[in-house]
Amino acid sequence: MGHALDETLQDILIRYHRMKGDNTLWMPGTDHAGIATQAKVEEQLRGEGTNRYELGREKFLERVWQWKETYGNRISYHQTRIEQLEQDIRVMMIPKDPQDSKNAIMEIRAGTGGDEACLFAGDLFRMYSKFCENRGWKVEVTSVSEGASGGYKEIDFTVTGNGCYGILKFESGVHRVQRVPKTETQGRIHTSAASVAVLPEAEEFDVEINEGEIKWDTFRSSGAGGQNVNKVESGVRLRYMWKNPNTGEMQEILIECTETRDQPKNRERALARLRTRIYDMEYQKYISDISAKRKTMVSTGDRSAKIRTYNYPQGRVTDHRVEGLTVYNLAAVMDGDLTEIINRLQMAENAERLKENIES
């Protein structure tokens, strides 16, 4: 039916154009008017059909682009998600460092730069304190020596929290600061430094110590006011001769603790620090063996390695262990926002350990 109608309309249109060309469309006695009307209707129908076709084509293309945008984005998302999950699985297959779950012992020492280095050591302690506070970790100062103009010549503290050593271990090394000191009258930028050591807290079963060979001394501790200050010998000092299993040499370890006004508590904490110190020296041998096998190593624990620069004029923090690891939010970093930096360092270490795991 539809095909026959198309042929009829086509025949009418041909006859219409032929008569129009011969000027016979207006000759009397012929029913050309009806033919002309039918032909015009056919042209109108064809025009509408073309318009409908173009409109339908545009709508179809629009729908295709919508599908492409919707499903293309979904496909891209799932492809990225699959790659991320594959990477997560590879990381999960890396053997965990048993030290990562332990508490951390941290030591900050002012380096080159005099009073400015002491002030910078104080800034670092505040930075770590804020970082730990934000994570719900507990910070306890065990030993402190204040600088003449503020800050610290050295400060030791314990961080207690789930997996804190595995995160804070990346902070071991030399930290440099570039800024204009408060005492600088000509506006010159000075470079100062402070070293940070992060040790895993040792458990009693980690280290064998003959407590009978420990030599104890007590002394009057200085500090804030109180009736027993400079009257009761609450400060403790221990000396212990330890044989280094790696070298066979004997060396003396000296530890003081004046954290509390309770001598028994200070003895307990000094003993814990001795245990950690010995454990750390043995652990450093383990770290050295690993680093010798790797071309690079993010968390070496080497306290002499220059790991990070804090540039105040530029508001910049650059970590030298990972290429391109620079952030321009120095104020936030010094206020304890170390998350981005530590995440990048963890990713770099995971990549190193993953490569090592594959090659072995």
Coordinates of C-alpha atoms in Angstrom, one line a residue:
M1 CA 0.0 0.0 0.0
G2 CA 2.7 2.4 1.0
H3 CA 4.8 1.5 -2.0
A4 CA 1.9 2.1 -4.4
L5 CA 1.1 5.4 -2.9
D6 CA 4.8 6.5 -3.3
E7 CA 4.6 5.6 -7.0
T8 CA 1.4 7.5 -7.5
L9 CA 2.8 10.6 -5.8
Q10 CA 5.9 10.4 -7.8
D11 CA 3.9 10.1 -11.1
I12 CA 1.8 13.1 -10.2
L13 CA 4.9 15.1 -9.4
I14 CA 6.6 14.2 -12.8
R15 CA 3.4 15.2 -14.7
Y16 CA 3.2 18.5 -12.8
H17 CA 6.8 19.5 -13.6
R18 CA 6.4 18.6 -17.3
M19 CA 3.2 20.7 -17.7
K20 CA 4.8 23.6 -15.8
G21 CA 7.7 23.5 -18.3
D22 CA 5.4 23.4 -21.3
N23 CA 3.1 26.2 -20.0
T24 CA 0.1 23.9 -20.4
L25 CA -0.7 24.1 -16.7
W26 CA -3.2 26.9 -17.4
M27 CA -4.8 25.5 -20.7
P28 CA -8.6 25.3 -20.4
G29 CA -10.3 21.9 -20.7
T30 CA -7.8 20.0 -18.7
D31 CA -7.9 19.1 -15.0
H32 CA -4.4 20.3 -14.5
A33 CA -5.5 22.3 -11.5
G34 CA -6.2 19.1 -9.5
I35 CA -2.9 17.7 -10.6
A36 CA -1.1 20.8 -9.5
T37 CA -2.7 20.7 -6.1
Q38 CA -1.8 17.1 -5.7
A39 CA 1.8 17.9 -6.7
K40 CA 2.1 20.8 -4.2
V41 CA 0.8 18.5 -1.5
E42 CA 3.4 16.0 -2.5
E43 CA 6.2 18.6 -2.3
Q44 CA 4.9 19.8 1.1
L45 CA 4.9 16.2 2.3
R46 CA 8.4 15.6 1.1
G47 CA 9.6 18.9 2.7
E48 CA 8.0 17.9 6.0
G49 CA 9.5 14.4 5.7
T50 CA 13.0 16.0 5.2
N51 CA 12.5 18.2 8.2
R52 CA 11.4 15.3 10.3
Y53 CA 14.3 13.3 9.1
E54 CA 16.8 16.1 10.0
L55 CA 15.1 16.6 13.4
G56 CA 15.1 12.9 14.1
R57 CA 18.8 12.7 13.1
E58 CA 19.7 15.6 15.4
K59 CA 17.8 14.0 18.3
F60 CA 19.5 10.7 17.6
L61 CA 23.0 12.2 17.6
E62 CA 22.2 14.2 20.7
R63 CA 21.1 10.9 22.4
V64 CA 24.3 9.2 21.2
W65 CA 26.4 11.9 22.8
Q66 CA 24.5 11.6 26.0
W67 CA 25.1 7.9 26.0
K68 CA 28.7 8.4 25.3
E69 CA 29.1 11.0 28.0
T70 CA 27.2 8.9 30.6
Y71 CA 28.5 5.4 29.9
G72 CA 31.9 6.6 28.7
N73 CA 32.5 8.3 32.1
R74 CA 31.3 5.2 33.9
I75 CA 33.6 3.0 31.8
S76 CA 36.5 5.3 32.5
Y77 CA 35.7 5.4 36.2
H78 CA 35.5 1.6 36.5
Q79 CA 38.7 1.2 34.5
T80 CA 40.5 3.5 36.9
R81 CA 38.9 1.7 39.8
I82 CA 40.1 -1.6 38.6
E83 CA 43.7 -0.3 38.2
Q84 CA 43.5 1.1 41.7
L85 CA 42.2 -2.2 43.2
E86 CA 45.0 -4.1 41.4
Q87 CA 47.6 -1.7 42.9
D88 CA 46.0 -2.1 46.3
I89 CA 46.1 -5.9 46.1
R90 CA 49.8 -5.7 45.1
V91 CA 50.5 -3.5 48.1
M92 CA 48.6 -5.8 50.4
M93 CA 50.9 -8.7 49.2
I94 CA 54.0 -6.8 50.4
P95 CA 55.2 -8.3 53.7
K96 CA 54.5 -5.9 56.5
D97 CA 57.3 -4.4 58.6
P98 CA 56.6 -5.7 62.2
Q99 CA 58.0 -2.4 63.5
D100 CA 55.3 -0.3 61.9
S101 CA 52.7 -1.2 64.6
K102 CA 54.8 0.0 67.5
N103 CA 54.8 3.2 69.4
A104 CA 57.5 5.7 68.5
I105 CA 60.4 7.4 70.4
M106 CA 61.3 10.7 68.8
E107 CA 64.4 12.9 69.4
I108 CA 64.9 16.4 68.0
R109 CA 68.4 18.0 68.1
A110 CA 69.2 21.5 67.1
G111 CA 72.0 21.6 64.5
T112 CA 73.8 24.3 62.7
G113 CA 72.4 27.8 63.2
G114 CA 72.8 28.6 66.9
D115 CA 69.7 30.1 68.6
E116 CA 67.8 30.0 65.3
A117 CA 68.3 26.2 65.1
C118 CA 66.9 25.9 68.7
L119 CA 63.9 27.9 67.7
F120 CA 63.4 25.6 64.6
A121 CA 63.7 22.5 66.8
G122 CA 60.9 24.0 68.9
D123 CA 58.8 24.6 65.7
L124 CA 59.3 21.0 64.7
F125 CA 58.2 19.7 68.1
R126 CA 55.1 21.8 67.9
M127 CA 54.4 20.5 64.3
Y128 CA 54.7 16.9 65.4
S129 CA 52.6 17.5 68.5
K130 CA 49.8 19.0 66.4
F131 CA 50.1 16.1 63.9
C132 CA 49.8 13.5 66.7
E133 CA 47.0 15.4 68.4
N134 CA 45.0 15.4 65.2
R135 CA 45.4 11.6 65.0
G136 CA 44.4 11.0 68.6
W137 CA 47.9 9.9 69.6
K138 CA 49.5 10.7 73.0
V139 CA 52.7 12.7 73.3
E140 CA 54.9 12.5 76.4
V141 CA 58.1 14.5 76.8
T142 CA 60.8 12.4 78.5
S143 CA 63.8 14.8 78.3
V144 CA 64.3 18.4 77.4
S145 CA 67.1 21.0 77.2
E146 CA 65.8 24.5 76.3
G147 CA 67.6 27.0 74.1
A148 CA 68.9 30.3 75.5
S149 CA 66.5 32.3 73.3
G150 CA 63.6 29.8 73.2
G151 CA 63.0 26.5 71.5
Y152 CA 65.1 23.4 72.3
K153 CA 68.7 22.3 72.1
E154 CA 67.3 18.8 72.3
I155 CA 64.0 17.2 73.2
D156 CA 63.0 13.6 73.5
F157 CA 59.4 12.4 73.6
T158 CA 57.3 9.2 73.2
V159 CA 54.3 8.9 70.8
T160 CA 51.7 6.3 71.8
G161 CA 49.1 5.3 69.2
N162 CA 48.1 2.7 66.8
G163 CA 50.7 2.3 64.1
C164 CA 52.4 5.6 64.9
Y165 CA 56.0 4.4 64.2
G166 CA 55.0 3.2 60.7
I167 CA 53.9 6.8 59.9
L168 CA 56.4 8.8 61.8
K169 CA 59.5 6.8 60.7
F170 CA 59.6 8.9 57.5
E171 CA 60.6 11.9 59.6
S172 CA 64.1 10.6 60.5
G173 CA 66.8 12.8 59.0
V174 CA 68.1 16.4 58.8
H175 CA 65.4 19.1 58.4
R176 CA 66.6 22.5 57.0
V177 CA 64.9 25.8 57.4
Q178 CA 65.4 28.9 55.3
R179 CA 64.0 32.1 56.8
V180 CA 64.9 35.5 58.2
P181 CA 65.6 35.0 62.0
K182 CA 63.9 37.4 64.5
T183 CA 67.4 38.6 65.5
E184 CA 68.4 39.5 61.9
T185 CA 68.3 43.3 61.5
Q186 CA 69.2 43.4 57.8
G187 CA 66.6 41.0 56.5
R188 CA 69.0 38.3 55.3
I189 CA 67.8 34.8 54.9
H190 CA 69.6 32.2 57.1
T191 CA 69.8 28.5 56.8
S192 CA 69.6 26.4 60.0
A193 CA 69.0 22.8 60.7
A194 CA 67.7 20.3 63.2
S195 CA 68.0 16.5 63.2
V196 CA 65.1 14.2 63.9
A197 CA 65.4 10.6 65.0
V198 CA 62.4 8.2 65.1
L199 CA 62.8 4.9 66.9
P200 CA 60.4 2.0 67.3
E201 CA 59.6 1.6 71.0
A202 CA 61.2 -1.7 72.2
E203 CA 59.3 -4.2 74.2
E204 CA 60.9 -6.1 77.1
F205 CA 61.2 -9.3 75.0
D206 CA 62.9 -7.4 72.1
V207 CA 66.1 -6.7 74.0
E208 CA 68.1 -8.6 76.6
I209 CA 69.5 -6.4 79.3
N210 CA 71.3 -7.5 82.5
E211 CA 69.8 -5.0 84.9
G212 CA 72.4 -5.9 87.6
E213 CA 75.1 -4.3 85.4
I214 CA 73.3 -0.9 85.3
K215 CA 74.9 1.8 87.3
W216 CA 72.3 4.3 88.8
D217 CA 72.9 7.8 90.0
T218 CA 70.3 10.2 91.4
F219 CA 70.3 14.0 91.4
R220 CA 68.2 17.0 92.2
S221 CA 66.1 17.9 89.2
S222 CA 65.4 21.5 88.1
G223 CA 62.1 22.7 86.8
A224 CA 58.9 24.4 87.8
G225 CA 58.3 25.5 91.4
G226 CA 57.3 23.1 94.1
Q227 CA 58.4 22.0 97.5
N228 CA 60.5 19.1 96.4
V229 CA 62.3 20.9 93.6
N230 CA 66.1 20.9 94.4
K231 CA 65.4 19.1 97.7
V232 CA 64.5 15.6 96.6
E233 CA 66.8 13.7 94.2
S234 CA 64.1 12.7 91.8
G235 CA 66.3 12.9 88.7
V236 CA 67.9 9.6 87.6
R237 CA 70.9 8.8 85.5
L238 CA 72.0 5.4 84.3
R239 CA 75.1 4.0 82.8
Y240 CA 75.2 0.7 81.0
M241 CA 78.1 -1.0 79.2
W242 CA 76.7 -2.7 76.1
K243 CA 78.5 -5.0 73.7
N244 CA 77.7 -4.3 70.1
P245 CA 76.9 -7.6 68.5
N246 CA 77.8 -6.2 65.0
T247 CA 81.3 -5.0 66.0
G248 CA 82.0 -6.8 69.2
E249 CA 83.0 -3.5 70.8
M250 CA 81.9 -2.4 74.3
Q251 CA 80.3 1.0 74.5
E252 CA 78.8 3.0 77.3
I253 CA 75.2 4.2 77.1
L254 CA 74.2 7.2 79.3
I255 CA 70.6 8.1 79.8
E256 CA 69.0 10.7 82.1
C257 CA 65.4 11.2 83.0
T258 CA 63.8 14.1 84.9
E259 CA 60.4 13.9 83.4
T260 CA 58.5 13.4 86.7
R261 CA 59.1 14.3 90.4
D262 CA 58.7 10.6 91.2
Q263 CA 62.1 8.8 91.2
P264 CA 60.7 5.3 90.7
K265 CA 58.8 6.5 87.6
N266 CA 61.9 8.2 86.3
R267 CA 63.9 5.0 86.8
E268 CA 61.2 3.0 84.9
R269 CA 61.2 5.5 82.0
A270 CA 65.0 5.6 81.8
L271 CA 65.1 1.8 81.6
A272 CA 62.5 1.9 78.8
R273 CA 64.7 4.4 76.9
L274 CA 67.8 2.2 77.4
R275 CA 65.9 -0.7 76.0
T276 CA 64.8 1.3 73.0
R277 CA 68.3 2.7 72.5
I278 CA 69.8 -0.7 72.3
Y279 CA 67.0 -2.0 70.2
D280 CA 67.5 0.9 67.8
M281 CA 71.2 0.3 67.4
E282 CA 70.5 -3.3 66.5
Y283 CA 67.6 -2.3 64.2
Q284 CA 69.9 0.1 62.4
K285 CA 72.0 -2.9 61.3
Y286 CA 68.9 -4.4 59.8
I287 CA 68.1 -1.1 58.0
S288 CA 71.6 -0.9 56.6
D289 CA 71.4 -4.4 55.2
I290 CA 68.1 -3.6 53.5
S291 CA 69.3 -0.2 52.1
A292 CA 72.4 -1.9 50.7
K293 CA 70.1 -4.1 48.6
R294 CA 68.0 -1.2 47.3
K295 CA 69.0 1.5 44.9
T296 CA 66.9 4.0 46.8
M297 CA 65.1 3.9 50.1
V298 CA 62.6 6.4 51.4
S299 CA 62.6 5.5 55.1
T300 CA 66.3 4.8 55.7
G301 CA 66.3 6.1 59.3
D302 CA 69.6 7.7 58.5
R303 CA 69.7 10.8 60.7
S304 CA 72.5 12.4 58.7
A305 CA 70.5 12.4 55.5
K306 CA 69.1 15.8 54.4
I307 CA 65.5 15.0 53.8
R308 CA 63.4 18.2 53.8
T309 CA 63.7 22.0 53.4
Y310 CA 61.2 24.5 54.8
N311 CA 61.5 27.8 52.8
Y312 CA 59.6 30.5 54.6
P313 CA 60.0 33.3 52.0
Q314 CA 58.4 31.1 49.3
G315 CA 56.0 29.3 51.7
R316 CA 57.4 26.1 50.3
V317 CA 58.2 22.7 51.8
T318 CA 60.3 20.3 49.6
D319 CA 61.0 16.7 50.5
H320 CA 64.2 15.6 48.7
R321 CA 63.5 11.9 48.8
V322 CA 60.7 11.9 46.2
E323 CA 61.1 13.8 42.9
G324 CA 58.6 16.6 42.6
L325 CA 57.5 16.4 46.2
T326 CA 56.9 20.1 46.9
V327 CA 54.0 21.7 48.6
Y328 CA 53.2 25.4 49.0
N329 CA 51.3 25.3 52.2
L330 CA 54.1 25.8 54.7
A331 CA 51.9 27.4 57.4
A332 CA 49.6 24.4 57.4
V333 CA 52.5 22.0 57.5
M334 CA 54.0 23.7 60.5
D335 CA 50.6 23.5 62.1
G336 CA 50.7 19.7 61.8
D337 CA 49.2 19.1 58.4
L338 CA 51.7 16.4 57.2
T339 CA 49.2 14.1 55.6
E340 CA 49.9 14.9 52.0
I341 CA 53.7 14.6 52.4
I342 CA 53.6 11.4 54.4
N343 CA 51.1 9.8 52.0
R344 CA 53.4 10.5 49.1
L345 CA 56.4 9.0 51.0
Q346 CA 54.3 5.9 51.9
M347 CA 53.4 5.5 48.2
A348 CA 57.1 5.8 47.2
E349 CA 58.1 3.3 49.8
N350 CA 55.4 0.9 48.7
A351 CA 56.6 1.2 45.1
E352 CA 60.1 0.4 46.2
R353 CA 59.1 -2.6 48.3
L354 CA 56.7 -3.8 45.6
K355 CA 59.5 -3.7 43.0
E356 CA 61.8 -5.5 45.4
N357 CA 59.2 -8.1 46.1
I358 CA 58.7 -8.7 42.3
E359 CA 62.4 -8.9 41.6
S360 CA 63.0 -11.4 44.4

